[in-house]
Short mmCIF file of C-alpha atoms and ligand atoms in Angstrom, two decimals:
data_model
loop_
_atom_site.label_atom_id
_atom_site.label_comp_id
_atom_site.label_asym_id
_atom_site.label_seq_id
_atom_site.Cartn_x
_atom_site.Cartn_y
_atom_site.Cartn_z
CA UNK A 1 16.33 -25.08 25.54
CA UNK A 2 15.30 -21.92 27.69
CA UNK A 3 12.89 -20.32 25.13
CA UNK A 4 10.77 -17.31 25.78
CA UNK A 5 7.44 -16.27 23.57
CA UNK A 6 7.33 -12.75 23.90
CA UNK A 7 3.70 -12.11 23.06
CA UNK A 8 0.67 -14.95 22.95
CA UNK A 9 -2.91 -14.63 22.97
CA UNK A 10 -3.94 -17.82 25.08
CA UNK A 11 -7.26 -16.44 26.02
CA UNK A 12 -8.20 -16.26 22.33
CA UNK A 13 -11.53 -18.74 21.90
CA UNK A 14 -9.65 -21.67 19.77
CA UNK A 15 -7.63 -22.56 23.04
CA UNK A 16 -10.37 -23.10 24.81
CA UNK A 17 -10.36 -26.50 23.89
CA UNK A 18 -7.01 -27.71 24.57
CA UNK A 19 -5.32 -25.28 26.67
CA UNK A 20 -3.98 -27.64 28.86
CA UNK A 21 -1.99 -29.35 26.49
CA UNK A 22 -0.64 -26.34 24.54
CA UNK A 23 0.85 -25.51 27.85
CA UNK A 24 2.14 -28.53 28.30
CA UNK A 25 3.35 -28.88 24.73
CA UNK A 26 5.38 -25.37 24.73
CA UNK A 27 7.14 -27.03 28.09
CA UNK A 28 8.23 -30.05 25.67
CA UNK A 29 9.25 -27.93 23.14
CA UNK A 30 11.70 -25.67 26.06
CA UNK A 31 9.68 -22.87 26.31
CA UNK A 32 9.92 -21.69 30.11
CA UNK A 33 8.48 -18.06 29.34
CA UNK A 34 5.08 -16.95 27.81
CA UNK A 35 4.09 -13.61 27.68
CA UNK A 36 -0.07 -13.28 26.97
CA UNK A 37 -1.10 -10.16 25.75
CA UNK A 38 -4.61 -9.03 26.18
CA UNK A 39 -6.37 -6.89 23.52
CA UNK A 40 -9.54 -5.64 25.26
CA UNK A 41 -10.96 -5.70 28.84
CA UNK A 42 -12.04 -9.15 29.36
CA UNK A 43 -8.41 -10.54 27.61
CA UNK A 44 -6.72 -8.40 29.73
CA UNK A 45 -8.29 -9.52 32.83
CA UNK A 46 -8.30 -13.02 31.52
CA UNK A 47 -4.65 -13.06 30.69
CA UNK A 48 -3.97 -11.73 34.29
CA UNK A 49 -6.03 -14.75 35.69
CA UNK A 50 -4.40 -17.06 33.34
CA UNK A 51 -0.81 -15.97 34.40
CA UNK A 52 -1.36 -16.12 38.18
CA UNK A 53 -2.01 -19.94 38.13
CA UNK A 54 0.65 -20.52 36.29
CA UNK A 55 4.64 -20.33 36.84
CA UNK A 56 5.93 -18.70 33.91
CA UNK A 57 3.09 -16.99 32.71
CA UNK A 58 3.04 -13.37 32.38
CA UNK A 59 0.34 -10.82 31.65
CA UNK A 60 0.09 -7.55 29.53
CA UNK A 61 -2.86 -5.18 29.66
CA UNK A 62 -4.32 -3.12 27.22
CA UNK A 63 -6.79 -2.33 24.02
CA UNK A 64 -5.92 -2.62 20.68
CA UNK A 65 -6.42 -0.54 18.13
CA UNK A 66 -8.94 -2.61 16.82
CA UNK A 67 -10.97 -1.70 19.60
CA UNK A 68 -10.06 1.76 20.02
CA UNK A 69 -13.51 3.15 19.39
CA UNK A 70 -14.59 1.53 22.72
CA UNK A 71 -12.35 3.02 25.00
CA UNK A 72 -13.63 5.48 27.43
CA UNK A 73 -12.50 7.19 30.77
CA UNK A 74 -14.16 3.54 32.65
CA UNK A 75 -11.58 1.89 30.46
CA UNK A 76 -8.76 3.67 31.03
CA UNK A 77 -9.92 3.08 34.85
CA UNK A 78 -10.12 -0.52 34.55
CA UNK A 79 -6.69 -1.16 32.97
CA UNK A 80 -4.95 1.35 35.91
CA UNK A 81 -6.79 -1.42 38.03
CA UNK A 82 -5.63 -4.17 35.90
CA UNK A 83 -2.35 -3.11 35.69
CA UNK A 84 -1.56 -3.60 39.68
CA UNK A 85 -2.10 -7.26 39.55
CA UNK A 86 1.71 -8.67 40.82
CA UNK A 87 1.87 -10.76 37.24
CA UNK A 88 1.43 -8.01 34.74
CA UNK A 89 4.61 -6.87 33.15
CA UNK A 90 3.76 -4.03 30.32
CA UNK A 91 0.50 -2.25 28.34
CA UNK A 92 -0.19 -3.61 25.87
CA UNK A 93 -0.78 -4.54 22.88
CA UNK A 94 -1.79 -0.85 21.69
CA UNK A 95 -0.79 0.99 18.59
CA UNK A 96 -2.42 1.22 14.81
CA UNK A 97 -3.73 -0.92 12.28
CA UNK A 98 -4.02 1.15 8.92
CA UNK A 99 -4.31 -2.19 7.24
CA UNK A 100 -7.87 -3.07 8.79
CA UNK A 101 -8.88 0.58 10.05
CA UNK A 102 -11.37 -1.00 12.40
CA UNK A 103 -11.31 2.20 14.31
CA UNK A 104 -11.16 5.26 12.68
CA UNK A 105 -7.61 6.47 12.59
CA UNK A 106 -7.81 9.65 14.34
CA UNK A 107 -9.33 7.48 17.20
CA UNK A 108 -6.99 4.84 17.10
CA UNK A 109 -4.18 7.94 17.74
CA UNK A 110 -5.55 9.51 20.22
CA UNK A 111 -5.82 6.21 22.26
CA UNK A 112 -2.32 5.25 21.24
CA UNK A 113 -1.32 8.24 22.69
CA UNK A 114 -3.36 8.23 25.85
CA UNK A 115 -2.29 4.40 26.77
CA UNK A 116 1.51 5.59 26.55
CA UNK A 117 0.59 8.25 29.07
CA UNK A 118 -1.11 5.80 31.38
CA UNK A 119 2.26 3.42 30.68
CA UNK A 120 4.11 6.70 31.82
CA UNK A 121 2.41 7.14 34.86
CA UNK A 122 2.91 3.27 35.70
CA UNK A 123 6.02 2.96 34.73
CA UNK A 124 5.17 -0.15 32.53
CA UNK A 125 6.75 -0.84 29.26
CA UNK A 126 4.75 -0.94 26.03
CA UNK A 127 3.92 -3.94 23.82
CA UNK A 128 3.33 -1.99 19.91
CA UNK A 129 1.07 -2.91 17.11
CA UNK A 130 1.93 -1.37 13.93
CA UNK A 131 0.21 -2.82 10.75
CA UNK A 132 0.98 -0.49 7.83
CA UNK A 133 1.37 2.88 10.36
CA UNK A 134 5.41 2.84 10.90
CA UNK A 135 5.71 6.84 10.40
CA UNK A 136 2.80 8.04 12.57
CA UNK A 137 3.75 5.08 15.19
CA UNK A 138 7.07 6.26 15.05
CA UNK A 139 6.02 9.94 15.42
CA UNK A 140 3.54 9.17 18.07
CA UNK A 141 6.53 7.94 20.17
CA UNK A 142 8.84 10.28 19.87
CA UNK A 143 5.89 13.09 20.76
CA UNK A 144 5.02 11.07 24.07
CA UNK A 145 8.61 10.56 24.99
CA UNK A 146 8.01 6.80 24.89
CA UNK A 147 12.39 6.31 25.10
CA UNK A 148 11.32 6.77 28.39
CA UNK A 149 9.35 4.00 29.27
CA UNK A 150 10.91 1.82 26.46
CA UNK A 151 9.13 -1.27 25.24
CA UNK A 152 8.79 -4.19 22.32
CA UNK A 153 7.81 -3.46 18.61
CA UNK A 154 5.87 -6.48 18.03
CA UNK A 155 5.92 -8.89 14.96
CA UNK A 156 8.17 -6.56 13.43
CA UNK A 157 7.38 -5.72 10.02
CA UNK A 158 9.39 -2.84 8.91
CA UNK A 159 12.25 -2.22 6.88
CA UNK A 160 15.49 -2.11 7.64
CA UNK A 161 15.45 1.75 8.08
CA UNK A 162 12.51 1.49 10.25
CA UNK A 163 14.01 -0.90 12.64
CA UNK A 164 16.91 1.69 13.07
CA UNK A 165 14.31 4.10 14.58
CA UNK A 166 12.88 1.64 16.29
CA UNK A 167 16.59 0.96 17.99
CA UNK A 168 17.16 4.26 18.25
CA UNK A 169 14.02 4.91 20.51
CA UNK A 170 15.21 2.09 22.57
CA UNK A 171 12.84 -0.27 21.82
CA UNK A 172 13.05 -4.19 21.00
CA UNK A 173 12.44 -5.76 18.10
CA UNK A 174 10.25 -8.59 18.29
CA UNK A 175 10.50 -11.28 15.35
CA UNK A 176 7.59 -13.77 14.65
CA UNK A 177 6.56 -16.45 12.05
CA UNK A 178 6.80 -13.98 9.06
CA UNK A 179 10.39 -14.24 9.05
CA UNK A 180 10.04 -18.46 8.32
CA UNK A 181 7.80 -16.96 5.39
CA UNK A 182 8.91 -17.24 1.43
CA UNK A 183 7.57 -13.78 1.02
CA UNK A 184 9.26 -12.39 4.50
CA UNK A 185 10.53 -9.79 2.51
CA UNK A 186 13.25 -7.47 4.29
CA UNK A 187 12.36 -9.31 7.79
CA UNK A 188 15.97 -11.82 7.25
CA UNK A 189 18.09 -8.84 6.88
CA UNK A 190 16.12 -7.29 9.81
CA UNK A 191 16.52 -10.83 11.56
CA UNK A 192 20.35 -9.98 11.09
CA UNK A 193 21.21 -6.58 11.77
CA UNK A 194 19.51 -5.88 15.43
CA UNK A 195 22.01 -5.76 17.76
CA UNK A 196 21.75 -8.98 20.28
CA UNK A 197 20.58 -7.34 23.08
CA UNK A 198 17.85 -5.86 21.69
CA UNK A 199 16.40 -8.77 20.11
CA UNK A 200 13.14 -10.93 20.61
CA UNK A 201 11.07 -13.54 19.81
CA UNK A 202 7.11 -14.21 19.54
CA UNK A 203 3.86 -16.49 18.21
CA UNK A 204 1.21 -14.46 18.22
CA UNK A 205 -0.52 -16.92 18.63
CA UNK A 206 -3.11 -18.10 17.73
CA UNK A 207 -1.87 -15.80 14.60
CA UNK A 208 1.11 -16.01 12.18
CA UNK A 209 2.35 -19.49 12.62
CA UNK A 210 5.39 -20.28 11.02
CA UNK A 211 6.63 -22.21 8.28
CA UNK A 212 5.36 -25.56 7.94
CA UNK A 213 2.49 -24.61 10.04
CA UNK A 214 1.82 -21.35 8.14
CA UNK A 215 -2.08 -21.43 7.82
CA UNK A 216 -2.94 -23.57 10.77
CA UNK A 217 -3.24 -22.12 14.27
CA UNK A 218 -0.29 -20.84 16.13
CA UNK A 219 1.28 -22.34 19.68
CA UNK A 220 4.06 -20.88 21.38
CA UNK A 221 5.55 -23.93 21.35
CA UNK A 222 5.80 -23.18 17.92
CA UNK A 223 8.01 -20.36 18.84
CA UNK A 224 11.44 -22.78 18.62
CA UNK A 225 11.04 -22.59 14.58
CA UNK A 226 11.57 -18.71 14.54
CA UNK A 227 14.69 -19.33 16.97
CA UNK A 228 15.87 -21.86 14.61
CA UNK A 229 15.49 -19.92 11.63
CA UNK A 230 17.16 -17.07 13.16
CA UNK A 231 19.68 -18.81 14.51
CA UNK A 232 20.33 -19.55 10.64
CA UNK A 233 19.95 -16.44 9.41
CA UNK A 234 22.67 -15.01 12.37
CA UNK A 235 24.80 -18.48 11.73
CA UNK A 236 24.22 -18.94 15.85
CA UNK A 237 22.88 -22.19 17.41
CA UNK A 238 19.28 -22.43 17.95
CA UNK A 239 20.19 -22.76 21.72
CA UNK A 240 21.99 -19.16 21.80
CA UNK A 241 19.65 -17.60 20.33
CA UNK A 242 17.06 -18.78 22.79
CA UNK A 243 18.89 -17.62 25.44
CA UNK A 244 19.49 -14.55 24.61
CA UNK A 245 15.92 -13.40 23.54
CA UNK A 246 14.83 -15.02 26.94
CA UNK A 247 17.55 -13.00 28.60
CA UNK A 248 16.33 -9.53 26.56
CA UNK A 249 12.69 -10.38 27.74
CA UNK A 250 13.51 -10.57 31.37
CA UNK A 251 15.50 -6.80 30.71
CA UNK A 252 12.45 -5.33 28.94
CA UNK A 253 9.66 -6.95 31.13
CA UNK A 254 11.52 -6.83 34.55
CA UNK A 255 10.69 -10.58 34.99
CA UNK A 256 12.96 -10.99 37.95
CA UNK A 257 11.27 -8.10 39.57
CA UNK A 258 8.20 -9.93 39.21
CA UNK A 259 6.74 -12.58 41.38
NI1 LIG B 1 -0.84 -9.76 19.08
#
C-alpha cells in the first residue's frame, strides 16, 4: 500500500516517547507520506527539523487559531523564515475554532486573514482549521482570493453543501477518523460525493483516532482504517483509494517539486 497522511502532529509531547517506532510502524502499515503540521513557532520549526531527517516527511508552517492572540509582526517574520526551509510544503494549520474560542474571534480573523496573505506572497498552499466557523471560513476565503493559492480543508466536518463550496474554491477535502465514527453524521455521504481528485486523507494525530482506537492516541499508521472505510463507503479497494489520495497530496503539496 502507498498511503499518504495528509496532516500529523509528530512533534506533539506524547511522541516523545516512542517516536521512533511510530515511524517505523506507519512504514509497516504502507504509509510512504506524512505530512506534520505545526501549530505555533516552536512546532513549526520542529516539524521542519523533523522532516529534513527523514525521507518522506514533510513540513507545514503556521499558528493556529488557538494561538492567534500571540501572533505579532516577529511572528509573521519567523514563519516567512520558516517557510524557506527546502521541506516545507504549505501554511498551515490556520483558520477558526468557534468551538473552543481560545482567541477571541475577531483576532482569530484577522490572523486567518493575514496568514493567507503571507501564503499569497509565498505561493504556498494552505492547510484550514474550521471547528464550528464554515460561513466566516468560507467568506474569509473568498475575500482573500484564496482559489488562488488553493489548499486542504482539514478533518472535514461540514455538510454536504459546505463541501460544495469548499470544491468550488478549489480546495481538497481532507477526511479523518470521524468518518469511522457511529455519530460521523453527514461525513459518509461527504466521504462519497467529492470528486476523486480532490480527495484526501489524514490522522491528526495525536487527535481523532479512528474506530477501534477512538479514545486512545492517534498514529498515522492508523491512517489505513480511514482508507479502508472509505474505500467501503466509495465500494473501491482500500489499495485505490490509497493511491489516489497519495496522488492528490503530491498535486496539492507539490511533493515532486520538493526535495
Ligand atoms: Ni491538526
Amino acid at each position: 500500500m502507498n498511503l499518504t497522511d495528509s496532516h500529523a502532529h509528530l512533534t506533539d509531547g506524547r511522541f516523545r516517547e516512542d517516536y521512533a517506532q511510530v515511524l517505523e510502524r506507519a512504514r509497516a502499515a504502507g504509509v510512504t507520506t506524512i505530512i506534520n503540521v505545526g501549530y505555533d513557532l516552536a512546532s513549526s520549526a520542529a516539524a521542519c527539523e523533523l522532516a529534513a531527517k527523514t525521507e518522506g516527511l514533510y513540513a507545514a508552517v503556521g499558528i493556529h487559531p488557538h494561538e492567534a492572540s500571540c501572533y505579532t509582526e516577529e511572528t509573521a517574520r519567523r514563519l516567512r523564515e520558516l517557510a524557506t526551509h527546502p521541506k516545507v510544503v504549505a501554511l498551515g494549520e490556520i483558520g477558526l475554532d468557534y468551538y473552543y474560542n481560545h482567541s477571541p474571534r475577531h483576532v482569530q480573523q484577522d490572523v486567518f486573514r493575514k496568514q493567507l496573505r503571507l501564503a499569497r506572497e509565498l505561493c504556498l498552499p494552505v492547510i484550514i482549521h474550521d471547528r464550528d466557523a464554515h460561513g466566516d471560513i468560507y467568506r474569509i476565503l473568498c475575500a482573500e482570493k484564496a482559489q488562488e493559492i488553493g489548499g486542504v480543508m482539514h478533518c472535514f466536518s461540514g455538510d454536504t453543501n459546505f463541501a460544495v463550496n469548499c470544491l468550488q474554491l478549489g480546495f481538497y477535502l481532507s477526511l479523518a477518523g470521524p468518518v469511522t465514527f457511529k455519530n460521523a453524521g453527514e461525513l459518509p455521504a461527504v466521504a462519497r460525493m467529492v470528486p476523486p481528485e480532490r480527495l484526501l486523507i489524514e490522522t491528526d494525530a495525536p487527535y481523532l483516532a479512528p474506530v477501534p482506537y477512538r479514545g486512545k492516541r492517534n498514529e498515522p499508521a492508523f491512517v489505513r482504517l480511514v482508507a479502508e472505510k472509505i474505500a467501503a463507503l466509495r465500494g473501491m479497494e482500500p489499495g485505490e483509494v490509497a493511491e489516489l489520495t497519495s496522488r492528490n497530496a503530491r498535486a496539492v503539496f507539490s511533493l515532486d517539486k520538493t526535495v
